[in-house]
mmCIF file of C-alpha atoms in Angstrom:
data_model
loop_
_atom_site.group_PDB
_atom_site.id
_atom_site.type_symbol
_atom_site.label_atom_id
_atom_site.label_comp_id
_atom_site.label_asym_id
_atom_site.label_seq_id
_atom_site.Cartn_x
_atom_site.Cartn_y
_atom_site.Cartn_z
ATOM 1 C CA MET A 270 7.664 -14.732 -4.777
ATOM 2 C CA ALA A 271 5.895 -17.560 -6.540
ATOM 3 C CA VAL A 272 2.443 -18.625 -7.600
ATOM 4 C CA ARG A 273 1.779 -21.866 -9.492
ATOM 5 C CA VAL A 274 -1.392 -23.324 -10.962
ATOM 6 C CA GLN A 275 -0.814 -26.940 -11.989
ATOM 7 C CA GLN A 276 -2.389 -30.361 -12.442
ATOM 8 C CA ALA A 277 0.480 -32.237 -10.781
ATOM 9 C CA ALA A 278 0.550 -33.035 -7.066
ATOM 10 C CA PHE A 279 3.034 -31.246 -4.831
ATOM 11 C CA ASP A 280 5.253 -32.309 -1.920
ATOM 12 C CA ALA A 281 4.689 -29.777 0.863
ATOM 13 C CA GLY A 282 7.869 -30.659 2.742
ATOM 14 C CA ARG A 283 10.062 -30.320 -0.334
ATOM 15 C CA GLU A 284 8.449 -26.987 -1.230
ATOM 16 C CA MET A 285 8.975 -25.640 2.309
ATOM 17 C CA ASP A 286 12.649 -26.634 2.226
ATOM 18 C CA ALA A 287 13.117 -25.116 -1.214
ATOM 19 C CA LEU A 288 11.446 -21.840 -0.226
ATOM 20 C CA ARG A 289 13.751 -21.166 2.736
ATOM 21 C CA ALA A 290 16.901 -22.656 1.169
ATOM 22 C CA GLY A 291 19.834 -20.281 1.152
ATOM 23 C CA ASN A 292 18.151 -17.686 3.376
ATOM 24 C CA PRO A 293 19.502 -17.808 6.955
ATOM 25 C CA GLN A 294 17.291 -14.812 7.866
ATOM 26 C CA VAL A 295 14.263 -17.094 7.891
ATOM 27 C CA GLY A 296 13.282 -17.847 11.478
ATOM 28 C CA ALA A 297 9.740 -19.019 10.800
ATOM 29 C CA VAL A 298 8.060 -21.143 8.137
ATOM 30 C CA ALA A 299 4.248 -21.402 8.149
ATOM 31 C CA CYS A 300 2.381 -23.782 5.882
ATOM 32 C CA PHE A 301 -1.217 -24.634 4.975
ATOM 33 C CA VAL A 302 -2.335 -27.584 2.849
ATOM 34 C CA GLY A 303 -5.963 -27.950 1.677
ATOM 35 C CA VAL A 304 -7.018 -31.559 1.067
ATOM 36 C CA VAL A 305 -9.927 -33.230 -0.758
ATOM 37 C CA ARG A 306 -12.265 -34.843 1.823
ATOM 38 C CA ASP A 307 -14.207 -37.998 1.128
ATOM 39 C CA PHE A 308 -17.535 -36.579 2.302
ATOM 40 C CA ASN A 309 -18.987 -33.218 1.439
ATOM 41 C CA ASP A 310 -20.988 -31.223 3.932
ATOM 42 C CA ASP A 311 -24.684 -31.882 4.413
ATOM 43 C CA ALA A 312 -27.279 -29.136 4.071
ATOM 44 C CA SER A 313 -26.471 -27.781 7.537
ATOM 45 C CA GLY A 314 -22.787 -27.406 6.665
ATOM 46 C CA LYS A 315 -21.656 -30.264 8.912
ATOM 47 C CA CYS A 316 -19.512 -33.229 7.895
ATOM 48 C CA GLY A 317 -21.185 -36.492 7.021
ATOM 49 C CA GLY A 318 -23.044 -35.612 3.833
ATOM 50 C CA LYS A 319 -22.719 -37.395 0.505
ATOM 51 C CA ALA A 320 -19.657 -39.473 -0.365
ATOM 52 C CA VAL A 321 -17.355 -37.675 -2.789
ATOM 53 C CA ALA A 322 -15.801 -39.824 -5.493
ATOM 54 C CA THR A 323 -13.826 -37.082 -7.231
ATOM 55 C CA LEU A 324 -13.423 -33.311 -7.136
ATOM 56 C CA THR A 325 -12.799 -31.410 -10.366
ATOM 57 C CA LEU A 326 -11.287 -27.936 -10.206
ATOM 58 C CA GLU A 327 -12.017 -25.518 -13.036
ATOM 59 C CA HIS A 328 -10.187 -22.191 -13.280
ATOM 60 C CA TYR A 329 -9.858 -19.039 -15.404
ATOM 61 C CA PRO A 330 -6.445 -19.337 -17.099
ATOM 62 C CA GLY A 331 -4.651 -15.998 -16.976
ATOM 63 C CA MET A 332 -6.805 -14.492 -14.263
ATOM 64 C CA THR A 333 -6.050 -17.280 -11.792
ATOM 65 C CA GLU A 334 -2.348 -16.508 -11.708
ATOM 66 C CA LYS A 335 -2.990 -12.740 -11.591
ATOM 67 C CA ALA A 336 -5.442 -13.089 -8.690
ATOM 68 C CA LEU A 337 -3.054 -15.252 -6.652
ATOM 69 C CA ALA A 338 -0.135 -12.918 -7.358
ATOM 70 C CA ASP A 339 -2.257 -9.955 -6.263
ATOM 71 C CA ILE A 340 -3.212 -11.714 -3.014
ATOM 72 C CA GLU A 341 0.444 -12.489 -2.350
ATOM 73 C CA ALA A 342 1.367 -8.836 -3.008
ATOM 74 C CA GLN A 343 -1.265 -7.722 -0.477
ATOM 75 C CA ALA A 344 0.199 -10.082 2.119
ATOM 76 C CA ARG A 345 3.717 -8.806 1.488
ATOM 77 C CA ALA A 346 2.528 -5.199 1.821
ATOM 78 C CA ARG A 347 0.897 -5.954 5.187
ATOM 79 C CA TRP A 348 3.595 -8.090 6.790
ATOM 80 C CA SER A 349 7.354 -8.250 6.697
ATOM 81 C CA LEU A 350 7.929 -11.565 4.933
ATOM 82 C CA CYS A 351 10.969 -13.255 3.469
ATOM 83 C CA ASP A 352 9.095 -15.291 0.860
ATOM 84 C CA VAL A 353 5.726 -16.726 -0.190
ATOM 85 C CA LEU A 354 4.703 -19.740 -2.253
ATOM 86 C CA VAL A 355 1.149 -20.536 -3.396
ATOM 87 C CA VAL A 356 0.468 -23.710 -5.387
ATOM 88 C CA HIS A 357 -3.101 -24.538 -6.454
ATOM 89 C CA ARG A 358 -3.995 -27.675 -8.373
ATOM 90 C CA VAL A 359 -6.606 -27.938 -11.124
ATOM 91 C CA GLY A 360 -8.171 -30.906 -12.863
ATOM 92 C CA THR A 361 -9.743 -33.996 -11.310
ATOM 93 C CA LEU A 362 -8.604 -35.021 -7.828
ATOM 94 C CA ALA A 363 -9.527 -37.915 -5.521
ATOM 95 C CA PRO A 364 -10.220 -37.816 -1.762
ATOM 96 C CA THR A 365 -7.061 -37.394 0.372
ATOM 97 C CA GLU A 366 -5.215 -35.648 -2.458
ATOM 98 C CA PRO A 367 -3.776 -32.176 -1.744
ATOM 99 C CA ILE A 368 -5.473 -29.246 -3.511
ATOM 100 C CA VAL A 369 -3.680 -26.091 -2.387
ATOM 101 C CA LEU A 370 -0.425 -25.159 -0.651
ATOM 102 C CA VAL A 371 0.467 -21.846 0.972
ATOM 103 C CA VAL A 372 3.949 -21.410 2.488
ATOM 104 C CA THR A 373 5.148 -18.171 4.091
ATOM 105 C CA THR A 374 8.564 -17.424 5.578
ATOM 106 C CA SER A 375 9.598 -14.553 7.852
ATOM 107 C CA ALA A 376 12.039 -13.674 10.595
ATOM 108 C CA HIS A 377 9.447 -14.289 13.336
ATOM 109 C CA ARG A 378 6.358 -16.489 13.574
ATOM 110 C CA GLY A 379 3.654 -13.794 13.935
ATOM 111 C CA GLU A 380 4.038 -12.562 10.366
ATOM 112 C CA ALA A 381 4.338 -16.025 8.819
ATOM 113 C CA PHE A 382 1.206 -17.343 10.596
ATOM 114 C CA ALA A 383 -0.908 -14.267 9.867
ATOM 115 C CA ALA A 384 0.128 -13.991 6.203
ATOM 116 C CA CYS A 385 -0.568 -17.689 5.616
ATOM 117 C CA GLN A 386 -4.128 -17.410 6.930
ATOM 118 C CA PHE A 387 -4.702 -14.089 5.141
ATOM 119 C CA ILE A 388 -3.660 -15.614 1.806
ATOM 120 C CA MET A 389 -6.017 -18.580 2.270
ATOM 121 C CA ASP A 390 -8.936 -16.364 3.353
ATOM 122 C CA TYR A 391 -8.511 -14.152 0.270
ATOM 123 C CA LEU A 392 -7.927 -17.103 -2.077
ATOM 124 C CA LYS A 393 -11.257 -18.612 -0.964
ATOM 125 C CA THR A 394 -13.185 -15.505 -2.086
ATOM 126 C CA ASP A 395 -11.096 -13.881 -4.805
ATOM 127 C CA ALA A 396 -9.266 -16.571 -6.808
ATOM 128 C CA PRO A 397 -11.212 -17.853 -9.862
ATOM 129 C CA PHE A 398 -11.485 -21.577 -9.192
ATOM 130 C CA TRP A 399 -14.725 -23.593 -9.114
ATOM 131 C CA LYS A 400 -15.152 -27.062 -7.611
ATOM 132 C CA LYS A 401 -17.450 -29.753 -8.978
ATOM 133 C CA GLU A 402 -18.045 -32.906 -6.944
ATOM 134 C CA ALA A 403 -18.856 -36.288 -8.449
ATOM 135 C CA THR A 404 -20.856 -38.535 -6.109
ATOM 136 C CA PRO A 405 -22.811 -41.753 -6.614
ATOM 137 C CA GLN A 406 -25.883 -39.520 -7.034
ATOM 138 C CA GLY A 407 -24.319 -37.506 -9.855
ATOM 139 C CA THR A 408 -22.314 -34.280 -10.147
ATOM 140 C CA ARG A 409 -22.799 -31.118 -8.146
ATOM 141 C CA TRP A 410 -21.106 -27.731 -8.159
ATOM 142 C CA VAL A 411 -19.901 -26.793 -4.675
ATOM 143 C CA ASP A 412 -21.558 -23.669 -3.246
ATOM 144 C CA ALA A 413 -19.561 -20.731 -1.968
ATOM 145 C CA ARG A 414 -19.877 -20.231 1.791
ATOM 146 C CA ALA A 415 -20.853 -17.195 3.814
ATOM 147 C CA THR A 416 -18.170 -18.218 6.320
ATOM 148 C CA ASP A 417 -15.512 -17.593 3.636
ATOM 149 C CA ASP A 418 -16.804 -14.052 3.062
ATOM 150 C CA ALA A 419 -16.799 -13.493 6.825
ATOM 151 C CA ALA A 420 -13.229 -14.774 7.156
ATOM 152 C CA ARG A 421 -12.049 -12.375 4.485
ATOM 153 C CA ALA A 422 -13.988 -9.472 5.980
ATOM 154 C CA ARG A 423 -12.284 -9.903 9.349
ATOM 155 C CA TRP A 424 -8.977 -8.816 7.816
ATOM 156 C CA GLU A 425 -10.533 -5.514 6.785
ATOM 157 C CA LYS A 426 -11.690 -4.346 10.204
ATOM 158 C CA PRO A 427 -9.773 -1.295 11.401
ATOM 159 C CA MET B 223 -18.157 -2.102 -29.685
ATOM 160 C CA LEU B 224 -16.618 -5.575 -29.707
ATOM 161 C CA ILE B 225 -16.375 -7.434 -26.396
ATOM 162 C CA ASP B 226 -15.225 -10.990 -25.641
ATOM 163 C CA VAL B 227 -17.567 -12.668 -23.148
ATOM 164 C CA LEU B 228 -16.483 -15.765 -21.197
ATOM 165 C CA TYR B 229 -18.614 -18.028 -19.004
ATOM 166 C CA PHE B 230 -17.356 -20.392 -16.290
ATOM 167 C CA ALA B 231 -18.616 -23.283 -14.160
ATOM 168 C CA ALA B 232 -22.368 -23.744 -13.673
ATOM 169 C CA LEU B 233 -23.131 -20.584 -15.659
ATOM 170 C CA ARG B 234 -21.229 -21.965 -18.671
ATOM 171 C CA GLU B 235 -23.129 -25.248 -18.400
ATOM 172 C CA ARG B 236 -26.464 -23.445 -18.361
ATOM 173 C CA ILE B 237 -25.587 -21.262 -21.361
ATOM 174 C CA GLY B 238 -24.002 -24.115 -23.302
ATOM 175 C CA HIS B 239 -20.816 -22.487 -24.512
ATOM 176 C CA ALA B 240 -17.652 -21.079 -22.926
ATOM 177 C CA ARG B 241 -17.101 -17.859 -24.870
ATOM 178 C CA GLU B 242 -18.474 -15.597 -27.540
ATOM 179 C CA ARG B 243 -17.635 -12.326 -29.244
ATOM 180 C CA CYS B 244 -20.373 -9.692 -28.900
ATOM 181 C CA ASP B 245 -20.899 -6.471 -30.774
ATOM 182 C CA VAL B 246 -22.719 -4.398 -28.162
ATOM 183 C CA PRO B 247 -24.466 -1.039 -28.701
ATOM 184 C CA ALA B 248 -22.943 2.129 -27.244
ATOM 185 C CA ASP B 249 -25.412 2.208 -24.359
ATOM 186 C CA VAL B 250 -24.010 -1.083 -22.998
ATOM 187 C CA ALA B 251 -21.230 0.596 -21.058
ATOM 188 C CA THR B 252 -20.965 -1.333 -17.773
ATOM 189 C CA VAL B 253 -20.868 -4.923 -16.524
ATOM 190 C CA ALA B 254 -24.486 -4.722 -15.290
ATOM 191 C CA GLU B 255 -25.690 -3.322 -18.620
ATOM 192 C CA LEU B 256 -23.891 -6.130 -20.464
ATOM 193 C CA GLN B 257 -25.507 -8.760 -18.252
ATOM 194 C CA ARG B 258 -28.949 -7.243 -18.870
ATOM 195 C CA TRP B 259 -28.258 -7.061 -22.626
ATOM 196 C CA LEU B 260 -27.260 -10.754 -22.689
ATOM 197 C CA ALA B 261 -30.282 -11.816 -20.591
ATOM 198 C CA ALA B 262 -32.580 -9.871 -22.920
ATOM 199 C CA ARG B 263 -31.692 -12.321 -25.684
ATOM 200 C CA GLY B 264 -33.873 -14.862 -23.868
ATOM 201 C CA ALA B 265 -32.956 -18.545 -23.614
ATOM 202 C CA PRO B 266 -30.447 -19.753 -22.607
ATOM 203 C CA TRP B 267 -28.957 -16.539 -21.220
ATOM 204 C CA ALA B 268 -31.998 -15.296 -19.342
ATOM 205 C CA GLU B 269 -32.506 -18.563 -17.448
ATOM 206 C CA ALA B 270 -28.776 -19.074 -16.901
ATOM 207 C CA PHE B 271 -28.349 -15.700 -15.221
ATOM 208 C CA ALA B 272 -31.607 -16.052 -13.283
ATOM 209 C CA GLN B 273 -30.682 -19.528 -11.991
ATOM 210 C CA THR B 274 -27.161 -18.567 -10.881
ATOM 211 C CA THR B 275 -27.083 -17.090 -7.405
ATOM 212 C CA ARG B 276 -24.975 -13.941 -7.129
ATOM 213 C CA VAL B 277 -23.412 -13.788 -10.591
ATOM 214 C CA ARG B 278 -19.896 -12.358 -10.395
ATOM 215 C CA ALA B 279 -17.846 -10.751 -13.148
ATOM 216 C CA ALA B 280 -14.292 -9.910 -14.140
ATOM 217 C CA VAL B 281 -13.153 -7.358 -16.710
ATOM 218 C CA ASN B 282 -9.756 -7.914 -18.339
ATOM 219 C CA GLN B 283 -9.026 -10.609 -15.747
ATOM 220 C CA ALA B 284 -9.648 -8.453 -12.681
ATOM 221 C CA MET B 285 -12.687 -8.823 -10.382
ATOM 222 C CA ALA B 286 -15.311 -6.267 -11.368
ATOM 223 C CA GLN B 287 -18.398 -4.604 -9.927
ATOM 224 C CA PRO B 288 -21.759 -4.064 -11.631
ATOM 225 C CA ASP B 289 -20.732 -0.488 -12.459
ATOM 226 C CA THR B 290 -17.279 -1.347 -13.825
ATOM 227 C CA PRO B 291 -17.037 0.339 -17.244
ATOM 228 C CA LEU B 292 -16.402 -1.566 -20.481
ATOM 229 C CA ALA B 293 -14.137 -0.478 -23.332
ATOM 230 C CA GLU B 294 -13.596 -1.721 -26.892
ATOM 231 C CA GLY B 295 -11.892 -5.123 -26.892
ATOM 232 C CA ALA B 296 -12.613 -5.852 -23.231
ATOM 233 C CA GLU B 297 -12.632 -9.444 -21.980
ATOM 234 C CA VAL B 298 -15.604 -9.849 -19.647
ATOM 235 C CA ALA B 299 -16.153 -13.072 -17.717
ATOM 236 C CA PHE B 300 -19.300 -14.071 -15.844
ATOM 237 C CA PHE B 301 -19.269 -16.809 -13.199
ATOM 238 C CA PRO B 302 -20.752 -18.026 -9.916
ATOM 239 C CA PRO B 303 -18.999 -17.133 -6.632
ATOM 240 C CA VAL B 304 -15.586 -18.796 -6.553
ATOM 241 C CA THR B 305 -14.917 -21.988 -4.598
ATOM 242 C CA GLY B 306 -11.177 -22.626 -4.731
ATOM 243 C CA GLY B 307 -8.821 -23.534 -1.931
#
């Protein structure tokens, strides 16, 4: 069970290997990597808006780790998992750099896939990070999206 | 009672500082009442809260609701909706 908030980049492949190392019960490894894009979305939410030069991630030290650990605990309570790793970067990142990593391991693929998506959907609405884009036109705080609230809400339907 | 108030992201930029210690009267007992009490100071708090869509809050580093109660020594953070991931 691990949650890391860090400035340094991560190597997804190495983290996946490390997470399942020494556990022959793992039959499935699911992984998500979020990456900085070079264009933000235009007003309609589609690709092809303003060019992004850098993305700066602010966070709430102390609460960030607690929120991610709580999300991981919820995933473990819902699904039978072997292990979970969440790594989220902070600081200033450039396009094509990785931002966030979620790795889940389980005996079978259903749990690993579902838990990985669940963790991302909850991270997008509940983890205290804020993104600020720098473009040639100046800086701009990224807006939260209704689609993220909807994605989280889907997990709560009976 | 004494409360630590923290501001993040665009809200912090609009207010101009990241944290402050407040001595609030006894009738400021919830998150919503604290936000109103801060906004009642006028600029920059009033405009900052008014200009931030859907202000969110945390109490003692856990997401809070408008009616979440406050106790002596609480750490209350105000911020825009989160955008991590």
